[in-house]
Structures are given as structure tokens and as C-alpha cells.
PDB file of C-alpha atoms in Angstrom:
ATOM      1  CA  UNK K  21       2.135   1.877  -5.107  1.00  0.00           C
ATOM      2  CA  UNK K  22       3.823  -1.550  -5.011  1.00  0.00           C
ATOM      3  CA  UNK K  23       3.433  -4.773  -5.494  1.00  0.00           C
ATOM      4  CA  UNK K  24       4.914  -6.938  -2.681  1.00  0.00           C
ATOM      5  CA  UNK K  25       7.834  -9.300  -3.721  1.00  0.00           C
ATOM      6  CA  UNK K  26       7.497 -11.161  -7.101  1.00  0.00           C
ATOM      7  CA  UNK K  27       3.842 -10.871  -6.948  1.00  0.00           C
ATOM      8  CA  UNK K  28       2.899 -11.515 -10.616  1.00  0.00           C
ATOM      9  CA  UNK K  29      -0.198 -10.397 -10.465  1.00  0.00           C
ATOM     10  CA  UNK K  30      -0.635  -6.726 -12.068  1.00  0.00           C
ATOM     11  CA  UNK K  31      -4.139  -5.843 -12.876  1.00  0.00           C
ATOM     12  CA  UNK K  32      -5.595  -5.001  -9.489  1.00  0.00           C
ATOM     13  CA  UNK K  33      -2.665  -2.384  -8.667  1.00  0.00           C
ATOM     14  CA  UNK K  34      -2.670  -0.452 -12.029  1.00  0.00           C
ATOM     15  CA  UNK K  35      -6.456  -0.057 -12.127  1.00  0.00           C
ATOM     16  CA  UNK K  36      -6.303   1.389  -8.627  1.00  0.00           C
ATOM     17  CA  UNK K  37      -3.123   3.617  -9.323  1.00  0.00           C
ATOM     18  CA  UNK K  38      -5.444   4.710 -12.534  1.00  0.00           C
ATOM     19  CA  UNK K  39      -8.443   5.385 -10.245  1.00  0.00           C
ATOM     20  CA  UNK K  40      -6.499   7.523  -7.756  1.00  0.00           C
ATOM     21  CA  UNK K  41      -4.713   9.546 -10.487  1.00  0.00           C
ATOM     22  CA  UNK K  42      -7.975  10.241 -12.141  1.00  0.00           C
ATOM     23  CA  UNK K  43      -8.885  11.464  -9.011  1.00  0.00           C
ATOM     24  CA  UNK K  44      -6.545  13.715  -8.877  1.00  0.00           C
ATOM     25  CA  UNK K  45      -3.592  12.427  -6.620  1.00  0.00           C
ATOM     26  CA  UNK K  46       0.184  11.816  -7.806  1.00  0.00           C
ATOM     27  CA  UNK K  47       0.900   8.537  -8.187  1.00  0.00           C
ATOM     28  CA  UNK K  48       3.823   6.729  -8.299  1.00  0.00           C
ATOM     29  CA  UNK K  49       3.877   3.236  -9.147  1.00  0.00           C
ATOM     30  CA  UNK K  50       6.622   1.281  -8.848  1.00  0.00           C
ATOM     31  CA  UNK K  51       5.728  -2.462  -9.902  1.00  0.00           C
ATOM     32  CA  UNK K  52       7.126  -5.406  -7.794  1.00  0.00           C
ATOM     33  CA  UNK K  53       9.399  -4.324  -5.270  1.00  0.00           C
ATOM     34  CA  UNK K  54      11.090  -6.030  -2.049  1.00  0.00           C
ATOM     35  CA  UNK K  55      10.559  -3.854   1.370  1.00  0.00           C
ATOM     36  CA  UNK K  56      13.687  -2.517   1.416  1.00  0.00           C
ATOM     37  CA  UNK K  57      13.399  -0.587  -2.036  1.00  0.00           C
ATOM     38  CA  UNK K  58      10.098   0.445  -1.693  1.00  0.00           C
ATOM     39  CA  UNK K  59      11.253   2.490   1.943  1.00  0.00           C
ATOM     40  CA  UNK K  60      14.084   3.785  -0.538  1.00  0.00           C
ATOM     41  CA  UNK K  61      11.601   5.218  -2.856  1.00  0.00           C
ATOM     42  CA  UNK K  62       9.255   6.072  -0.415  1.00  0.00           C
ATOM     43  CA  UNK K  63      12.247   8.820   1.350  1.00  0.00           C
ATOM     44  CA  UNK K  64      13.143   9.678  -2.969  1.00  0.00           C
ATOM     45  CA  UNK K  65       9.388  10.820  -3.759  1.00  0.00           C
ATOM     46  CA  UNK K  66       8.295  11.963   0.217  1.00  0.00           C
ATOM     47  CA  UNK K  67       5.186  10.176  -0.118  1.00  0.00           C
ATOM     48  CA  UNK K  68       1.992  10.591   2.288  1.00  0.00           C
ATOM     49  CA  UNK K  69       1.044   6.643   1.562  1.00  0.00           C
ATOM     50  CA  UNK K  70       2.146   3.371   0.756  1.00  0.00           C
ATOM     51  CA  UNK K  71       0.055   1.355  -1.181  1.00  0.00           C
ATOM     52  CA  UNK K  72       0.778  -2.501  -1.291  1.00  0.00           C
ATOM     53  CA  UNK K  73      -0.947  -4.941  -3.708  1.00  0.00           C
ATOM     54  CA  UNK K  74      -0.127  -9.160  -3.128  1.00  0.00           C
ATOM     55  CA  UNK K  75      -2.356 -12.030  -4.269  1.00  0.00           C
ATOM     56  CA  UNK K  76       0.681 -14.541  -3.404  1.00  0.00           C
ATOM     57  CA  UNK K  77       0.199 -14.756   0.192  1.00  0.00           C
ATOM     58  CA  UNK K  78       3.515 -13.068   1.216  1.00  0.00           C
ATOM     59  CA  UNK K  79       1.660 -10.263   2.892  1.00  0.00           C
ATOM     60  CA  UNK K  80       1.793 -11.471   6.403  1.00  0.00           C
ATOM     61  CA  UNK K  81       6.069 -11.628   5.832  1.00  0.00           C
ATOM     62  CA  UNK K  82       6.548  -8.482   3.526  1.00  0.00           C
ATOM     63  CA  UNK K  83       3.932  -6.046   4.902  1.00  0.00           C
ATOM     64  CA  UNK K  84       5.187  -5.971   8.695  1.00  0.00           C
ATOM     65  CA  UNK K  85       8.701  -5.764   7.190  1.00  0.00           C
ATOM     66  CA  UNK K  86       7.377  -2.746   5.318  1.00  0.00           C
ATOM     67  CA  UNK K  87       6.076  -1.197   8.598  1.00  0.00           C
ATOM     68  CA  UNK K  88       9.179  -1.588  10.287  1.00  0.00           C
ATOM     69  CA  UNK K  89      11.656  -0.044   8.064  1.00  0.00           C
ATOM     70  CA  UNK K  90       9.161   2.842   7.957  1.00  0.00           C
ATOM     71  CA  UNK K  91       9.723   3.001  11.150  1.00  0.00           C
ATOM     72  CA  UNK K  92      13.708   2.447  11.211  1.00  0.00           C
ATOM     73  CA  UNK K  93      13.744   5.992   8.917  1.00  0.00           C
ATOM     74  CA  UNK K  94      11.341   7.780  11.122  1.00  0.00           C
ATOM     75  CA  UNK K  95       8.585   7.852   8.736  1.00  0.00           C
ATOM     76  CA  UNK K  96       5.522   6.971  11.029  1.00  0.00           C
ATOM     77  CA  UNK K  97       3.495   9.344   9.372  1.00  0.00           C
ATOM     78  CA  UNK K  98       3.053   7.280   5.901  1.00  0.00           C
ATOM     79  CA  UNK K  99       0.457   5.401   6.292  1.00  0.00           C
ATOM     80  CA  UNK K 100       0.418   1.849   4.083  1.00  0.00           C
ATOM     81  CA  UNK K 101      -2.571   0.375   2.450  1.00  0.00           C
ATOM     82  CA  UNK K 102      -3.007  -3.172   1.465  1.00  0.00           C
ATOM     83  CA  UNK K 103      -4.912  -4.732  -0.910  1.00  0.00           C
ATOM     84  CA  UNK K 104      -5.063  -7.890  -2.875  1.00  0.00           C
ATOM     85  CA  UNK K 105      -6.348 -11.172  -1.952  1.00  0.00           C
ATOM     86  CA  UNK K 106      -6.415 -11.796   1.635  1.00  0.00           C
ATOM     87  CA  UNK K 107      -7.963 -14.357   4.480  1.00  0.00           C
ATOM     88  CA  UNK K 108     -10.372 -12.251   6.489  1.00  0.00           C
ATOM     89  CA  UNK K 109      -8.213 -13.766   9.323  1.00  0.00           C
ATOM     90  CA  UNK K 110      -5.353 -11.697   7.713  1.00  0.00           C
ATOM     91  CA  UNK K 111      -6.866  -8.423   8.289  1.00  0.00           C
ATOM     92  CA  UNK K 112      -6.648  -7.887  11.803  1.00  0.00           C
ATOM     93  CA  UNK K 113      -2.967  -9.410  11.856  1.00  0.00           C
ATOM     94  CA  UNK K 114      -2.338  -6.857   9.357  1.00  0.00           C
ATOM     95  CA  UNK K 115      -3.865  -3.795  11.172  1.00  0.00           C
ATOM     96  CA  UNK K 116      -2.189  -4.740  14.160  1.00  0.00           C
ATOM     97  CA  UNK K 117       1.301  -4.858  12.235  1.00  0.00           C
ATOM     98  CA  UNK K 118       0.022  -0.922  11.158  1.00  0.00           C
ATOM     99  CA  UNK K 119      -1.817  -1.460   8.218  1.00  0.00           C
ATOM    100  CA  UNK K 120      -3.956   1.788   8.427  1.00  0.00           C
ATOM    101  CA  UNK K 121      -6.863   0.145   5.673  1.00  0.00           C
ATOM    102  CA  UNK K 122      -7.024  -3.275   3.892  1.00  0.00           C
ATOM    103  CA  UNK K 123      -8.880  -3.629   0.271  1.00  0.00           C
ATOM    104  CA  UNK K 124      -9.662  -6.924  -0.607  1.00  0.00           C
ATOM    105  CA  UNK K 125     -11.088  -7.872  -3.739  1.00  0.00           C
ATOM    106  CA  UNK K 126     -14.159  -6.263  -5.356  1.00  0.00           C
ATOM    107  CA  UNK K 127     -13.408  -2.880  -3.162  1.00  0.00           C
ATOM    108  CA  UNK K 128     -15.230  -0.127  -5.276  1.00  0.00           C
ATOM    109  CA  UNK K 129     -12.958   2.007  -6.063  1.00  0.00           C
ATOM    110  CA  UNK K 130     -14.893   4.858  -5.208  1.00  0.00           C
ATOM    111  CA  UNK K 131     -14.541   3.556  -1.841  1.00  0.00           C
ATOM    112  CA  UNK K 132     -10.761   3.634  -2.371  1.00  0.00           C
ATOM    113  CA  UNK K 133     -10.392   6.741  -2.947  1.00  0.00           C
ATOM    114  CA  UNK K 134     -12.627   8.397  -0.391  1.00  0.00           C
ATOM    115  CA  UNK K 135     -10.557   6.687   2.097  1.00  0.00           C
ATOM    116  CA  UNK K 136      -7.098   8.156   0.766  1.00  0.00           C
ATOM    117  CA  UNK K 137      -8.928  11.868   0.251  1.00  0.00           C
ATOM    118  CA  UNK K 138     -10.244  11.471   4.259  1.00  0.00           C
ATOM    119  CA  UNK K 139      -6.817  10.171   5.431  1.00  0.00           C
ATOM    120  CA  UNK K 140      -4.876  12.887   3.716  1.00  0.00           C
ATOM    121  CA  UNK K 141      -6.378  15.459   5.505  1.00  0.00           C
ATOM    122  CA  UNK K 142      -6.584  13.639   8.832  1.00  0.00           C
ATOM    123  CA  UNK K 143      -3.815  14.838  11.314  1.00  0.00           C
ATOM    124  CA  UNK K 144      -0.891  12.386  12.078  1.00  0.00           C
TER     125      UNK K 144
END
């Protein structure tokens, strides 16, 4: 879990990562990062997901760049996550760019987490 850029805005992204831990999944968050180190820790840990958290409206920039360097080091099979504050205009852009789910504020995070526990066990 990252947040995109020099996104000051913590909060959100640790209670999540503390939600999905709690549930029971590894975690690994990694604070603000640009795309390219967040790809470079993605290949370190071999993750499953990506999450992204932004509430300073670089999503539609960093997020696609995201995608595509996943992409660049043949990892299609991550699937990324976004969540933060976002225009409901946003959301389609960013499931076109291959978001797989966006969370926007106020997402139980119950919800959350029954999304990651279905998509983990859905094939690629």
C-alpha cells in the first residue's frame, strides 16, 4: 500500500492497511512513493495487489503510470486498488486505465476487505 506522490494525507491508508492486516493479509505499507518505486517494491515483496491512496488529485497522472510499468515488468496479474478522494467522473477513467476497484471516501471497510478476500481467489 502506497500513497501516490507527495500525497500528505496519511490517515485513510494506515487505517485500511490496519483493517486488512487484522484481517489477516500481509501488508506492506510503504508511505508516499513515486510509480517507479512502488513497481520496484512491488517485484521485492511479489505482491498479489497494489493498493494506492491520493486525496491530491494526482491520481489521473500517477495511477495510469502505475498500470503501465506493471505492465513494462510483466506483472498483469497485480491488480491495483485506488482509494482516496476522487470525482465520480474519475472512476471510470480510472477503471479504464486498469484500476480493478476504486474506494472513495466513507468505504466500510468491511467492504474493503471482502473485495481483496474475493479477488484473491479469483483466477487471473
Amino acid at each position: 500500500m502506497a500513497r501516490l506522490g507527495m500525497d500528505a494525507h496519511w490517515r485513510g491508508s494506515i487505517v485500511v492497511a490496519r483493517a486488512l492486516r487484522d484481517a489477516g493479509m500481509e501488508v506492506i505499507y510503504v508511505g508516499n512513493q513515486m510509480p517507479s518505486n512502488i513497481i520496484k517494491m512491488a517485484v521485492q515483496e511479489d505482491v498479489d495487489f497494489i493498493g494506492l491512496s491520493s486525496l491530491s488529485g494526482n491520481h489521473l497522472e500517477l495511477v495510469p503510470r502505475v498500470i503501465a510499468l506493471l505492465k513494462e515488468q510483466n506483472l498483469d496479474h497485480v491488480k491495483v486498488i485506488f482509494g482516496g478522494t476522487v470525482a465520480p467522473d474519475d472512476i471510470p477513467v480510472l477503471k479504464q486505465a486498469g484500476v480493478a476497484e476504486v474506494f472513495g471516501p466513507g468505504t466500510p471497510l468491511k467492504k474493503i476487505v471482502e473485495y481483496l478476500t474475493t479477488a484473491a481467489t479469483e483466477p487471473d
